[in-house]
Amino acid sequence: SRSASHTYFNNRLPTRALTWKIPPAEATSTMAAQAVEGLSFSQEKKNYIVNTLDPILEQMVQECLLEMPADVPAFMLTWLQKRSGLGLQDPVTLRAKRDMLKKELASMKEFVVSATDAAASAKRMSIGADSDEESDDDDMIDEPIPPPEASRKPRASVSAEVYGEWNKARPFVAPQHPKTPAQTEKLRRILTNSFMFANLEEKDLQVVLLAMVERTFSAGKKIITEGEDGEVLFVIEEGNPICKKWINGQEKVVKQCRPGDVFGELALLYNSPRAATVEAVDKCICWELDRETFTHIVKEAATKQTKMYESFLEQVSLFATLDKYERSQICDALKTERFGKGQAVVREGEEGNKFYIVEEGELAAIKSNDIVKDYRSGDYFGELALLNNEPRKASVVVTSATAKVLSLDRKSFTKMLGPLQELLRRKAGEYK
């Protein structure tokens, strides 16, 4: 007990303090045993005091009495550190260690954020592919990406290529393969119509255009093979290769590709073996893009765009009731479309298959040659045709010099904005 401890030290310390003598070990042990004899401790604790605790405390007290330091706790701490062999810790050293740990923690946080963004960009691209191909692939069986073979040593995941103190990034230099003006223009048209490259900034698009290499395949030639490692993706300029997969022991055709399609990107996005075989059935001209350029340009651009979309959607009143995860799902499916002054984004009487959100610029809804509504950044339109499955009720035309809108296709609109459809129906009266 606490009072028993006080009794022990009151019986022991005054003698040491007054005599300033170091008695023989036998005498010390005897005195300690006598001091604890009458205390209400168990015998085990009494033995611990006499044999373990007392010798250390006695030496420390003697040193204190010899030195008589002004700061007793600091002196005792230093003495115990020396005795334990830990040595003294310089305050500067401690601060340096603390700063180092803070830096490591910050670096780890950056790693988590970067990895998360990379995963989001990968998901964004795969969702874009699904949306673009929904009309062709609704009758196809969705096949999972095959896992790497157990015996294969996996390469570092592209999605996890995050750089910090322990993983220094090497300067990226994109390859350059000169092309004729005709080739460049043709390739530009193909890329700007592809979901994966359509939203690249001009400077990034230029890098990709220069980095791509033209490849020609004859009928019967396998362009990529299921199960193999992949280091490049392809964009089809000419030809209609077939996509084949092994299903239940048989190789089956699961898709007929066409000009403008992208294939081979899954191996780069998910660091997995090729998910299918693509084989030319006629003369096939493809443009090949390497992994490094894809990672540094295309995927990074998708990551930045996702962040920009998330920030923008937070300011749109329609999405105020959605949580961050729900908004991120919408961001993954959005596409950017640009229009010039006087251009119609939608036309009265046409079938409607997209929902639009104004990001930049000004537009006007026109019905029977009358302006019935104006749109600015954060406004949305096109939902009525999707909600009611009917033609467009009005045309929407750009009235500013340029306009940039975000579009969501019918499939994504129905899937992701389901909880908001009642709110959208209530607001439909504004158009009448």
Coordinates of C-alpha atoms in Angstrom, one line a residue:
S1 CA 0.0 0.0 0.0
R2 CA 1.0 3.7 -0.4
S3 CA 1.3 4.2 3.4
A4 CA 3.5 1.0 3.7
S5 CA 5.8 2.4 1.1
H6 CA 6.1 5.7 2.9
T7 CA 6.9 3.9 6.1
Y8 CA 9.7 1.9 4.4
F9 CA 11.4 5.0 2.9
N10 CA 11.1 6.9 6.2
N11 CA 12.8 4.1 8.0
R12 CA 15.6 3.9 5.3
L13 CA 16.5 7.3 3.9
P14 CA 17.3 9.5 6.9
T15 CA 20.1 7.2 8.0
R16 CA 21.7 7.4 4.6
A17 CA 21.3 11.1 4.3
L18 CA 22.9 11.8 7.7
T19 CA 25.8 9.4 7.7
W20 CA 27.0 9.8 4.1
K21 CA 28.6 6.3 4.4
I22 CA 28.2 3.4 2.1
P23 CA 27.6 0.4 4.4
P24 CA 28.7 -3.1 3.3
A25 CA 26.3 -5.0 1.1
E26 CA 25.5 -7.5 3.8
A27 CA 24.5 -4.7 6.2
T28 CA 22.5 -3.0 3.6
S29 CA 20.6 -6.1 2.8
T30 CA 19.9 -6.8 6.4
M31 CA 18.7 -3.3 7.1
A32 CA 16.4 -3.4 4.0
A33 CA 15.0 -6.7 5.2
Q34 CA 14.3 -5.3 8.6
A35 CA 12.7 -2.2 7.1
V36 CA 10.2 -4.1 5.2
E37 CA 9.5 -6.8 7.8
G38 CA 6.6 -5.0 9.3
L39 CA 5.0 -3.8 6.1
S40 CA 1.7 -5.2 4.8
F41 CA 3.2 -6.5 1.6
S42 CA 3.2 -10.1 0.3
Q43 CA 6.5 -11.9 0.8
E44 CA 7.1 -11.8 -2.9
K45 CA 6.9 -8.0 -3.0
K46 CA 9.1 -7.8 0.1
N47 CA 11.7 -9.9 -1.6
Y48 CA 11.5 -7.7 -4.7
I49 CA 12.0 -4.6 -2.6
V50 CA 15.0 -6.0 -0.8
N51 CA 16.7 -7.7 -3.7
T52 CA 15.8 -5.7 -6.8
L53 CA 14.4 -2.2 -6.0
D54 CA 16.4 -1.3 -2.9
P55 CA 19.9 -1.6 -4.4
I56 CA 19.0 0.7 -7.3
L57 CA 17.2 3.3 -5.2
E58 CA 20.0 3.3 -2.7
Q59 CA 22.6 4.0 -5.3
M60 CA 20.5 6.7 -6.9
V61 CA 19.9 8.4 -3.5
Q62 CA 23.5 8.3 -2.7
E63 CA 24.4 9.9 -6.0
C64 CA 21.8 12.6 -5.4
L65 CA 23.2 13.3 -1.9
L66 CA 26.7 13.5 -3.3
E67 CA 25.8 15.9 -6.1
M68 CA 22.9 17.7 -4.5
P69 CA 21.5 18.7 -8.0
A70 CA 19.0 21.6 -8.2
D71 CA 16.8 19.7 -10.6
V72 CA 16.4 16.4 -8.9
P73 CA 14.0 14.7 -11.3
A74 CA 16.2 15.5 -14.3
F75 CA 19.3 14.2 -12.4
M76 CA 17.5 11.0 -11.5
L77 CA 16.3 10.5 -15.1
T78 CA 19.8 11.0 -16.4
W79 CA 21.3 8.6 -13.8
L80 CA 18.7 5.9 -14.7
Q81 CA 19.4 6.3 -18.4
K82 CA 23.1 5.9 -17.9
R83 CA 22.6 2.9 -15.6
S84 CA 20.3 1.2 -18.1
G85 CA 22.8 1.7 -20.9
L86 CA 20.4 3.8 -23.0
G87 CA 22.6 6.8 -22.9
L88 CA 21.5 10.4 -23.1
Q89 CA 19.1 11.5 -25.8
D90 CA 20.0 14.9 -27.2
P91 CA 16.8 17.1 -27.5
V92 CA 17.9 18.0 -31.0
T93 CA 18.1 14.4 -31.9
L94 CA 14.7 13.8 -30.5
R95 CA 13.3 16.7 -32.5
A96 CA 15.0 15.4 -35.7
K97 CA 13.4 12.0 -35.1
R98 CA 10.0 13.5 -34.6
D99 CA 10.3 15.6 -37.7
M100 CA 11.4 12.5 -39.7
L101 CA 8.4 10.5 -38.4
K102 CA 6.1 13.4 -39.4
K103 CA 7.6 13.4 -42.9
E104 CA 7.1 9.6 -43.1
L105 CA 3.5 9.9 -42.0
A106 CA 2.8 12.7 -44.5
S107 CA 4.4 10.6 -47.2
M108 CA 2.3 7.6 -46.3
K109 CA -0.8 9.8 -46.4
E110 CA 0.2 10.9 -49.9
F111 CA 0.6 7.3 -50.9
V112 CA -2.9 6.4 -49.7
V113 CA -4.4 9.4 -51.5
S114 CA -2.5 8.7 -54.7
A115 CA -3.4 5.1 -54.7
T116 CA -7.0 5.9 -54.2
D117 CA -7.0 8.4 -57.1
A118 CA -5.3 5.9 -59.3
A119 CA -7.9 3.3 -58.5
A120 CA -10.6 5.8 -59.2
S121 CA -9.1 6.7 -62.6
A122 CA -8.9 3.1 -63.5
K123 CA -12.5 2.6 -62.5
R124 CA -13.5 5.7 -64.5
M125 CA -11.9 4.4 -67.6
S126 CA -13.5 0.9 -67.3
I127 CA -16.9 2.5 -66.7
G128 CA -16.4 4.7 -69.8
A129 CA -15.7 1.6 -71.8
D130 CA -18.8 -0.1 -70.5
S131 CA -21.0 2.9 -71.3
D132 CA -19.6 3.3 -74.8
E133 CA -20.1 -0.3 -75.7
E134 CA -23.5 -1.0 -73.9
S135 CA -25.4 -1.1 -77.2
D136 CA -23.0 -3.7 -78.6
D137 CA -22.4 -5.8 -75.6
D138 CA -25.7 -6.1 -73.7
D139 CA -26.0 -9.7 -75.0
M140 CA -22.4 -10.6 -74.0
I141 CA -21.4 -12.4 -70.8
D142 CA -19.3 -10.2 -68.6
E143 CA -16.2 -12.2 -68.0
P144 CA -13.9 -11.5 -65.0
I145 CA -10.3 -10.6 -65.6
P146 CA -8.3 -13.8 -65.0
P147 CA -5.9 -13.7 -62.0
P148 CA -2.2 -14.0 -62.5
E149 CA -0.8 -17.5 -62.4
A150 CA 0.4 -18.5 -58.9
S151 CA 3.9 -19.2 -60.2
R152 CA 4.3 -15.8 -61.9
K153 CA 6.0 -13.0 -59.9
P154 CA 3.7 -10.0 -60.2
R155 CA 5.1 -6.7 -61.4
A156 CA 4.5 -3.6 -59.4
S157 CA 0.9 -2.6 -59.9
V158 CA 0.4 0.4 -62.3
S159 CA -2.5 1.6 -60.0
A160 CA 0.0 1.6 -57.2
E161 CA 2.8 3.4 -58.9
V162 CA 3.1 6.1 -56.3
Y163 CA 6.3 7.9 -55.6
G164 CA 7.7 9.0 -52.3
E165 CA 11.0 9.0 -50.4
W166 CA 11.4 5.3 -50.7
N167 CA 10.4 5.1 -54.3
K168 CA 11.9 7.9 -56.4
A169 CA 10.2 8.7 -59.6
R170 CA 12.3 8.7 -62.7
P171 CA 12.0 11.5 -65.2
F172 CA 9.4 10.5 -67.8
V173 CA 10.3 11.1 -71.5
A174 CA 7.7 10.0 -73.9
P175 CA 8.8 8.3 -77.1
Q176 CA 8.4 10.3 -80.3
H177 CA 7.5 8.7 -83.6
P178 CA 7.1 11.3 -86.4
K179 CA 4.0 11.1 -88.6
T180 CA 2.8 12.8 -91.7
P181 CA 0.2 15.5 -91.3
A182 CA -2.4 13.2 -92.9
Q183 CA -1.6 10.5 -90.4
T184 CA -1.7 12.9 -87.5
E185 CA -5.0 14.3 -88.5
K186 CA -6.5 10.9 -89.0
L187 CA -5.2 9.6 -85.6
R188 CA -6.5 12.8 -83.9
R189 CA -10.0 12.1 -85.2
I190 CA -9.9 8.6 -83.9
L191 CA -8.6 9.5 -80.5
T192 CA -11.0 12.4 -79.9
N193 CA -13.9 10.0 -80.6
S194 CA -12.5 7.4 -78.1
F195 CA -13.8 7.5 -74.5
M196 CA -10.3 7.0 -73.2
F197 CA -8.6 10.0 -75.0
A198 CA -11.5 12.3 -75.7
N199 CA -11.0 14.5 -72.6
L200 CA -7.2 15.0 -72.9
E201 CA -5.9 18.5 -72.9
E202 CA -4.3 19.5 -76.2
K203 CA -0.7 19.3 -74.9
D204 CA -1.3 15.8 -73.5
L205 CA -3.0 14.8 -76.8
Q206 CA 0.1 15.9 -78.7
V207 CA 2.3 13.8 -76.5
V208 CA 0.1 10.7 -77.1
L209 CA -0.1 11.4 -80.9
L210 CA 3.7 11.4 -81.1
A211 CA 4.1 8.4 -78.9
M212 CA 1.8 6.1 -80.9
V213 CA 3.2 3.6 -83.4
E214 CA 1.3 2.3 -86.4
R215 CA 1.1 -1.5 -86.6
T216 CA -0.4 -3.6 -89.4
F217 CA -1.8 -7.2 -88.9
S218 CA -2.9 -9.6 -91.6
A219 CA -5.9 -11.9 -91.4
G220 CA -5.4 -14.7 -88.8
K221 CA -2.7 -12.8 -86.9
K222 CA -3.2 -12.7 -83.1
I223 CA -2.7 -9.1 -81.9
I224 CA -2.8 -9.9 -78.2
T225 CA -3.2 -13.3 -76.5
E226 CA -5.2 -14.2 -73.5
G227 CA -3.1 -14.8 -70.4
E228 CA 0.0 -13.1 -71.6
D229 CA 1.6 -10.0 -70.0
G230 CA 0.7 -6.7 -71.6
E231 CA 2.9 -3.7 -72.1
V232 CA 0.9 -1.8 -74.8
L233 CA -2.7 -1.0 -75.8
F234 CA -4.1 -0.6 -79.3
V235 CA -6.6 1.8 -81.0
I236 CA -8.1 0.4 -84.2
E237 CA -7.9 2.6 -87.3
E238 CA -9.0 0.0 -89.9
G239 CA -10.3 -3.6 -89.7
N240 CA -12.7 -5.6 -87.6
P241 CA -10.7 -8.0 -85.4
I242 CA -12.6 -10.5 -83.2
C243 CA -12.2 -10.8 -79.4
K244 CA -12.0 -14.4 -78.1
K245 CA -12.0 -15.9 -74.6
W246 CA -11.7 -19.4 -73.2
I247 CA -15.0 -20.3 -71.6
N248 CA -15.7 -23.8 -70.2
G249 CA -12.8 -25.2 -72.1
Q250 CA -13.7 -23.7 -75.4
E251 CA -12.4 -20.5 -77.1
K252 CA -15.5 -18.4 -78.0
V253 CA -15.9 -15.1 -79.9
V254 CA -17.3 -12.6 -77.4
K255 CA -17.1 -9.4 -79.4
Q256 CA -16.5 -8.1 -82.9
C257 CA -14.3 -5.0 -82.7
R258 CA -14.6 -2.0 -85.1
P259 CA -12.5 1.1 -86.0
G260 CA -12.1 3.5 -83.1
D261 CA -12.3 0.7 -80.5
V262 CA -9.5 0.5 -77.8
F263 CA -8.3 -2.9 -76.6
G264 CA -5.4 -4.1 -74.4
E265 CA -6.0 -1.3 -71.8
L266 CA -7.1 -3.7 -69.0
A267 CA -3.7 -5.2 -68.6
L268 CA -2.3 -1.7 -68.1
L269 CA -5.1 -0.5 -65.8
Y270 CA -5.2 -3.5 -63.5
N271 CA -1.7 -5.0 -64.0
S272 CA -3.2 -8.3 -65.0
P273 CA -2.5 -10.7 -67.8
R274 CA -4.4 -10.2 -71.1
A275 CA -8.1 -10.8 -70.4
A276 CA -8.8 -12.0 -73.9
T277 CA -7.3 -12.8 -77.3
V278 CA -7.8 -10.3 -80.2
E279 CA -7.3 -11.7 -83.7
A280 CA -7.4 -10.0 -87.0
V281 CA -9.9 -11.4 -89.5
D282 CA -9.0 -9.0 -92.3
K283 CA -6.3 -6.4 -92.8
C284 CA -6.1 -4.5 -89.5
I285 CA -4.3 -1.2 -88.9
C286 CA -3.8 -0.3 -85.2
W287 CA -2.0 2.4 -83.3
E288 CA 0.0 1.1 -80.4
L289 CA 0.6 3.1 -77.1
D290 CA 3.2 2.0 -74.6
R291 CA 2.6 1.5 -70.9
E292 CA 4.7 4.4 -69.6
T293 CA 3.0 7.0 -71.8
F294 CA -0.4 5.6 -70.9
T295 CA 0.4 5.8 -67.2
H296 CA 1.9 9.2 -67.1
I297 CA -0.4 11.0 -69.6
V298 CA -3.7 9.2 -70.0
K299 CA -4.3 7.9 -66.5
E300 CA -2.9 10.9 -64.7
A301 CA -5.2 13.1 -66.8
A302 CA -8.2 10.9 -65.8
T303 CA -7.2 11.3 -62.2
K304 CA -7.0 15.1 -62.4
Q305 CA -10.3 15.2 -64.2
T306 CA -12.0 13.1 -61.5
K307 CA -10.9 15.5 -58.8
M308 CA -12.1 18.4 -60.9
Y309 CA -15.5 16.8 -61.4
E310 CA -15.9 16.0 -57.7
S311 CA -15.1 19.6 -56.8
F312 CA -17.6 20.9 -59.3
L313 CA -20.4 18.6 -58.4
E314 CA -20.2 19.7 -54.8
Q315 CA -21.4 23.1 -56.0
V316 CA -24.4 21.8 -58.0
S317 CA -27.6 22.0 -55.9
L318 CA -29.0 18.8 -57.4
F319 CA -26.3 16.7 -55.8
A320 CA -26.3 18.5 -52.4
T321 CA -28.1 15.5 -50.8
L322 CA -25.7 13.0 -52.1
D323 CA -22.7 11.8 -50.0
K324 CA -19.1 11.9 -51.3
Y325 CA -19.2 8.3 -52.5
E326 CA -22.4 8.8 -54.5
R327 CA -20.9 11.9 -56.1
S328 CA -17.7 10.0 -57.0
Q329 CA -19.8 7.3 -58.7
I330 CA -21.3 10.0 -60.9
C331 CA -17.9 11.5 -61.6
D332 CA -16.7 8.2 -62.9
A333 CA -19.4 8.2 -65.6
L334 CA -19.3 11.8 -66.7
K335 CA -17.9 12.9 -70.1
T336 CA -16.9 16.4 -71.2
E337 CA -18.4 17.9 -74.4
R338 CA -17.6 21.3 -75.9
F339 CA -19.7 23.5 -78.1
G340 CA -19.4 26.8 -79.9
K341 CA -21.8 29.8 -80.0
G342 CA -25.0 28.9 -81.8
Q343 CA -24.5 25.2 -81.7
A344 CA -27.4 23.1 -80.4
V345 CA -26.6 20.6 -77.6
V346 CA -30.0 19.0 -77.9
R347 CA -32.8 19.6 -80.5
E348 CA -36.5 19.8 -80.0
G349 CA -38.3 16.6 -81.1
E350 CA -35.1 14.4 -81.1
E351 CA -34.8 11.3 -79.1
G352 CA -33.0 12.0 -75.8
N353 CA -30.3 9.7 -74.5
K354 CA -28.1 12.0 -72.4
F355 CA -28.4 14.2 -69.3
Y356 CA -26.3 17.4 -69.2
I357 CA -24.8 19.6 -66.5
V358 CA -23.4 23.0 -67.5
E359 CA -19.8 23.4 -66.5
E360 CA -18.8 26.6 -68.3
G361 CA -20.6 29.0 -70.6
E362 CA -24.2 30.1 -71.1
L363 CA -27.0 28.3 -72.9
A364 CA -30.8 28.8 -73.6
A365 CA -33.7 26.5 -73.9
I366 CA -35.7 27.4 -77.0
K367 CA -39.2 26.2 -77.7
S368 CA -41.2 27.3 -80.8
N369 CA -38.5 30.0 -81.4
D370 CA -39.0 31.4 -77.8
I371 CA -36.4 31.4 -75.1
V372 CA -38.1 29.6 -72.1
K373 CA -35.1 29.2 -69.8
D374 CA -31.4 30.2 -69.5
Y375 CA -28.7 27.9 -68.2
R376 CA -25.4 28.8 -66.5
S377 CA -22.7 26.9 -64.7
G378 CA -24.2 24.4 -62.3
D379 CA -27.6 24.2 -64.1
Y380 CA -28.7 20.9 -65.7
F381 CA -31.0 19.9 -68.6
G382 CA -32.1 16.9 -70.7
E383 CA -33.6 14.9 -67.8
L384 CA -37.2 15.0 -69.0
A385 CA -36.6 12.9 -72.1
L386 CA -34.9 10.3 -69.9
L387 CA -37.5 10.4 -67.1
N388 CA -40.5 10.2 -69.4
N389 CA -38.9 8.3 -72.3
E390 CA -40.1 10.9 -74.8
P391 CA -38.6 13.2 -77.4
R392 CA -36.9 16.5 -76.4
K393 CA -39.4 19.2 -75.4
A394 CA -37.0 22.0 -76.4
S395 CA -33.7 22.8 -78.1
V396 CA -30.8 24.0 -75.9
V397 CA -28.4 26.3 -77.8
V398 CA -25.1 27.9 -76.7
T399 CA -25.4 31.7 -76.3
S400 CA -21.9 32.4 -75.1
A401 CA -18.7 32.2 -77.1
T402 CA -18.1 28.6 -76.0
A403 CA -19.7 26.2 -73.6
K404 CA -18.5 23.1 -71.8
V405 CA -21.1 20.6 -70.5
L406 CA -20.8 17.3 -68.7
S407 CA -22.9 14.5 -70.0
L408 CA -24.3 11.3 -68.5
D409 CA -25.7 8.6 -70.7
R410 CA -29.1 7.0 -70.2
K411 CA -27.8 3.8 -68.6
S412 CA -25.7 5.7 -66.0
F413 CA -28.4 8.3 -65.4
T414 CA -31.0 5.6 -64.5
K415 CA -28.5 3.7 -62.3
M416 CA -26.9 6.6 -60.5
L417 CA -29.6 9.2 -60.2
G418 CA -32.4 6.9 -59.1
P419 CA -32.7 8.5 -55.7
L420 CA -33.0 11.9 -57.3
Q421 CA -35.6 11.1 -59.9
E422 CA -38.5 12.3 -57.7
L423 CA -36.8 15.6 -57.1
L424 CA -36.1 15.9 -60.9
R425 CA -39.8 15.3 -61.6
R426 CA -40.9 18.0 -59.2
K427 CA -38.6 20.5 -60.9
A428 CA -39.9 19.5 -64.3
G429 CA -42.6 22.2 -64.0
E430 CA -39.9 24.9 -64.6
Y431 CA -39.9 24.0 -68.2
K432 CA -43.6 24.5 -68.8

